[in-house]
C-alpha cells in the first residue's frame, strides 16, 4: 500500500468512527438571522429538489431518518443544520432544494436570496457538495447553481447520486460528461464523487471527503 493509499484508508476509518458517534439535528433557519453562531466548520449539501439529498445525508450519517425524506420534492425550504462529534467538530447543512417546477415565483425568489446570501456571507462554510442525479447528468438548473457557487467563490464538489440505476457503461459516460462540465467552473473540485444511497456505493469516500474538507 502506498503512502497516499494508507492516508486515504486512515481518513476513511476515522470518518466511519466519527459518523458512528454523535450526529444530531441542531436547528432550521428560514432566514439568516436564525443561523447558529459560526463557531465550527460547515459542509453544505445542495441539489435539485428530487435528487435524493435527504437519503444521501441519512446514508452518510448511518441514520435512518436524520434528514427527512419525502415523496413530495421541495419540502425543505430552510437551511437545516446538523452537528457532528462530541464536542461538535463540524456541521452539515442541508440546503433547500432547487428546480421545483410548481413553486410560486415569490417562493423561488425567497429561496434564491436565502441561498445566495448564505453562500456569500458564511465564513465557516468550507465546502458545498452539489448533488446531481446520475440518471440525468448536469441539467441547466444544475449549471445555474454551479454558476451561483462560482460567483459566491465557494469551493464545491459534484456528487452523482442514484448511480446504481445505470449500467456501468452509461455511468462512465455520465462521469466523463460531469467532469467536463466541472472543468468549466472555477470553483468546482476536479474530482467527481459517485454515490448510491440505496446500495451504499461511494459512501465511505464521501465521508472521507467531508472530513478532508472540514479539516478536522
Coordinates of C-alpha atoms in Angstrom, one line a residue:
X1 CA 0.0 0.0 0.0
X2 CA 1.4 3.4 -1.0
X3 CA 1.6 6.3 1.5
X4 CA -1.3 8.1 -0.3
X5 CA -3.5 4.9 -0.1
X6 CA -2.6 4.5 3.6
X7 CA -3.6 8.1 4.3
X8 CA -6.9 7.6 2.5
X9 CA -7.6 4.4 4.4
X10 CA -6.8 6.1 7.7
X11 CA -9.1 9.0 6.8
X12 CA -11.9 6.7 5.8
X13 CA -11.6 4.8 9.1
X14 CA -11.6 8.0 11.2
X15 CA -14.7 9.2 9.2
X16 CA -16.5 6.0 9.9
X17 CA -15.8 6.3 13.6
X18 CA -16.9 9.9 13.7
X19 CA -20.2 9.3 11.9
X20 CA -21.0 6.3 14.1
X21 CA -20.9 8.7 17.1
X22 CA -23.0 11.8 17.8
X23 CA -24.9 13.3 14.8
X24 CA -27.8 15.5 15.9
X25 CA -30.2 17.9 14.3
X26 CA -29.5 21.4 15.7
X27 CA -31.9 23.9 14.1
X28 CA -33.7 25.1 10.9
X29 CA -33.0 28.6 9.7
X30 CA -35.7 30.2 7.4
X31 CA -33.6 33.4 7.3
X32 CA -30.0 34.4 8.0
X33 CA -30.8 35.9 11.4
X34 CA -31.6 32.4 12.7
X35 CA -28.2 30.9 11.7
X36 CA -26.2 29.3 14.5
X37 CA -23.0 31.0 15.7
X38 CA -20.2 30.4 13.2
X39 CA -18.0 28.5 15.7
X40 CA -17.2 25.3 13.7
X41 CA -16.6 24.4 10.1
X42 CA -19.6 23.7 7.9
X43 CA -20.2 21.5 4.9
X44 CA -23.3 22.2 2.9
X45 CA -25.4 19.9 0.6
X46 CA -27.4 21.3 -2.3
X47 CA -29.2 19.8 -5.3
X48 CA -32.4 19.7 -7.2
X49 CA -35.5 19.0 -5.1
X50 CA -35.7 15.3 -6.1
X51 CA -32.0 14.5 -6.3
X52 CA -32.1 12.2 -3.2
X53 CA -30.3 14.7 -0.8
X54 CA -32.1 13.5 2.3
X55 CA -31.4 9.9 1.5
X56 CA -27.8 10.6 0.9
X57 CA -27.5 12.5 4.2
X58 CA -29.1 9.5 6.0
X59 CA -26.6 7.1 4.4
X60 CA -23.7 9.4 5.1
X61 CA -24.5 9.6 8.8
X62 CA -25.6 6.0 9.1
X63 CA -29.1 7.1 10.3
X64 CA -32.5 6.1 9.0
X65 CA -34.1 9.5 9.3
X66 CA -31.6 12.2 10.4
X67 CA -32.8 14.1 7.4
X68 CA -36.4 13.8 6.3
X69 CA -37.2 12.1 3.0
X70 CA -40.5 12.9 1.3
X71 CA -42.5 11.8 -1.7
X72 CA -43.1 15.5 -2.3
X73 CA -40.0 17.1 -3.7
X74 CA -39.0 20.5 -2.5
X75 CA -40.3 20.2 1.1
X76 CA -37.0 21.6 2.5
X77 CA -37.3 25.4 2.3
X78 CA -35.0 26.2 5.1
X79 CA -31.3 25.7 6.0
X80 CA -31.2 22.7 8.3
X81 CA -28.1 22.3 10.5
X82 CA -26.7 19.0 11.9
X83 CA -23.9 18.8 14.5
X84 CA -21.3 16.1 14.2
X85 CA -19.0 15.0 17.0
X86 CA -18.9 15.2 20.8
X87 CA -18.0 18.0 21.3
X88 CA -19.2 19.4 18.0
X89 CA -16.4 19.2 15.4
X90 CA -18.3 20.5 12.4
X91 CA -21.8 20.9 11.0
X92 CA -23.6 19.5 8.0
X93 CA -26.0 22.0 6.3
X94 CA -29.0 20.7 4.3
X95 CA -29.8 23.5 1.9
X96 CA -33.3 24.0 0.3
X97 CA -33.7 22.0 -3.0
X98 CA -33.9 23.9 -6.2
X99 CA -35.7 23.3 -9.5
X100 CA -39.2 22.8 -8.1
X101 CA -41.5 23.5 -11.1
X102 CA -44.7 24.3 -9.3
X103 CA -43.4 26.8 -6.7
X104 CA -44.8 30.3 -6.9
X105 CA -42.3 33.0 -8.1
X106 CA -42.2 34.6 -4.7
X107 CA -41.1 31.2 -3.1
X108 CA -38.4 30.8 -5.8
X109 CA -37.1 34.3 -5.2
X110 CA -37.0 33.8 -1.4
X111 CA -35.0 30.6 -1.9
X112 CA -32.6 32.4 -4.2
X113 CA -32.0 35.2 -1.7
X114 CA -31.5 32.9 1.2
X115 CA -29.1 30.6 -0.6
X116 CA -27.1 33.4 -2.3
X117 CA -26.7 35.4 1.0
X118 CA -25.7 32.2 2.9
X119 CA -23.1 31.2 0.4
X120 CA -21.6 34.7 0.2
X121 CA -21.6 35.5 3.8
X122 CA -20.9 32.3 5.8
X123 CA -17.3 32.5 6.8
X124 CA -17.1 28.9 8.2
X125 CA -18.5 27.3 5.1
X126 CA -15.6 25.1 3.9
X127 CA -17.2 23.3 1.0
X128 CA -20.5 22.8 -0.7
X129 CA -21.4 19.4 -2.2
X130 CA -23.6 19.8 -5.3
X131 CA -25.7 16.7 -5.8
X132 CA -26.5 15.7 -9.4
X133 CA -28.8 12.8 -10.4
X134 CA -26.6 10.3 -12.3
X135 CA -29.6 9.3 -14.5
X136 CA -29.8 12.8 -15.9
X137 CA -26.4 14.3 -15.5
X138 CA -25.9 18.1 -15.2
X139 CA -29.1 19.8 -16.2
X140 CA -29.3 23.5 -17.0
X141 CA -30.7 24.2 -13.5
X142 CA -27.6 22.4 -12.0
X143 CA -25.3 24.5 -14.2
X144 CA -27.1 27.6 -12.9
X145 CA -26.3 26.5 -9.4
X146 CA -22.7 25.9 -10.3
X147 CA -22.5 29.5 -11.6
X148 CA -24.0 30.8 -8.4
X149 CA -21.4 28.9 -6.4
X150 CA -18.6 30.3 -8.7
X151 CA -19.9 33.8 -8.2
X152 CA -20.0 33.3 -4.4
X153 CA -16.4 32.0 -4.5
X154 CA -17.5 28.8 -2.7
X155 CA -15.5 25.7 -3.5
X156 CA -17.7 22.7 -4.3
X157 CA -17.6 19.1 -5.3
X158 CA -20.0 17.5 -7.7
X159 CA -21.6 14.3 -6.2
X160 CA -23.5 12.0 -8.5
X161 CA -26.5 10.3 -6.8
X162 CA -28.5 7.2 -7.7
X163 CA -25.6 5.7 -9.6
X164 CA -26.9 2.2 -9.1
X165 CA -29.7 3.0 -11.5
X166 CA -27.3 3.0 -14.5
X167 CA -25.4 0.3 -16.3
X168 CA -21.6 0.6 -15.9
X169 CA -21.0 1.9 -19.5
X170 CA -23.8 4.5 -19.1
X171 CA -22.4 5.6 -15.7
X172 CA -18.9 6.0 -17.2
X173 CA -20.3 8.3 -19.8
X174 CA -22.1 10.4 -17.3
X175 CA -19.0 10.7 -15.1
X176 CA -16.9 11.9 -18.1
X177 CA -19.5 14.5 -19.1
X178 CA -19.9 15.7 -15.5
X179 CA -16.1 16.1 -15.1
X180 CA -16.0 18.0 -18.4
X181 CA -18.7 20.3 -17.1
X182 CA -17.0 20.8 -13.7
X183 CA -13.8 21.9 -15.6
X184 CA -15.7 24.9 -17.0
X185 CA -16.4 26.2 -13.5
X186 CA -13.6 28.0 -11.5
X187 CA -14.9 26.9 -8.0
X188 CA -15.5 23.2 -8.8
X189 CA -13.3 20.5 -7.4
X190 CA -11.9 18.4 -10.3
X191 CA -12.9 15.1 -8.8
X192 CA -16.5 13.8 -9.1
X193 CA -17.8 11.6 -6.3
X194 CA -20.1 8.7 -7.4
X195 CA -22.7 7.5 -4.9
X196 CA -25.9 5.5 -4.3
X197 CA -27.8 5.7 -1.0
X198 CA -29.7 2.5 -1.8
X199 CA -26.6 0.2 -2.2
X200 CA -24.2 2.4 -0.1
X201 CA -22.0 3.0 -3.1
X202 CA -19.3 5.6 -2.5
X203 CA -20.5 6.5 1.0
X204 CA -17.1 5.7 2.5
X205 CA -15.4 8.0 0.0
X206 CA -18.0 10.7 0.6
X207 CA -17.4 10.6 4.4
X208 CA -13.7 10.9 3.9
X209 CA -14.2 13.9 1.6
X210 CA -16.4 15.6 4.1
X211 CA -13.7 15.2 6.8
X212 CA -11.0 16.3 4.5
X213 CA -12.9 19.4 3.5
X214 CA -13.9 20.2 7.1
X215 CA -10.2 19.9 8.0
X216 CA -11.0 18.2 11.4

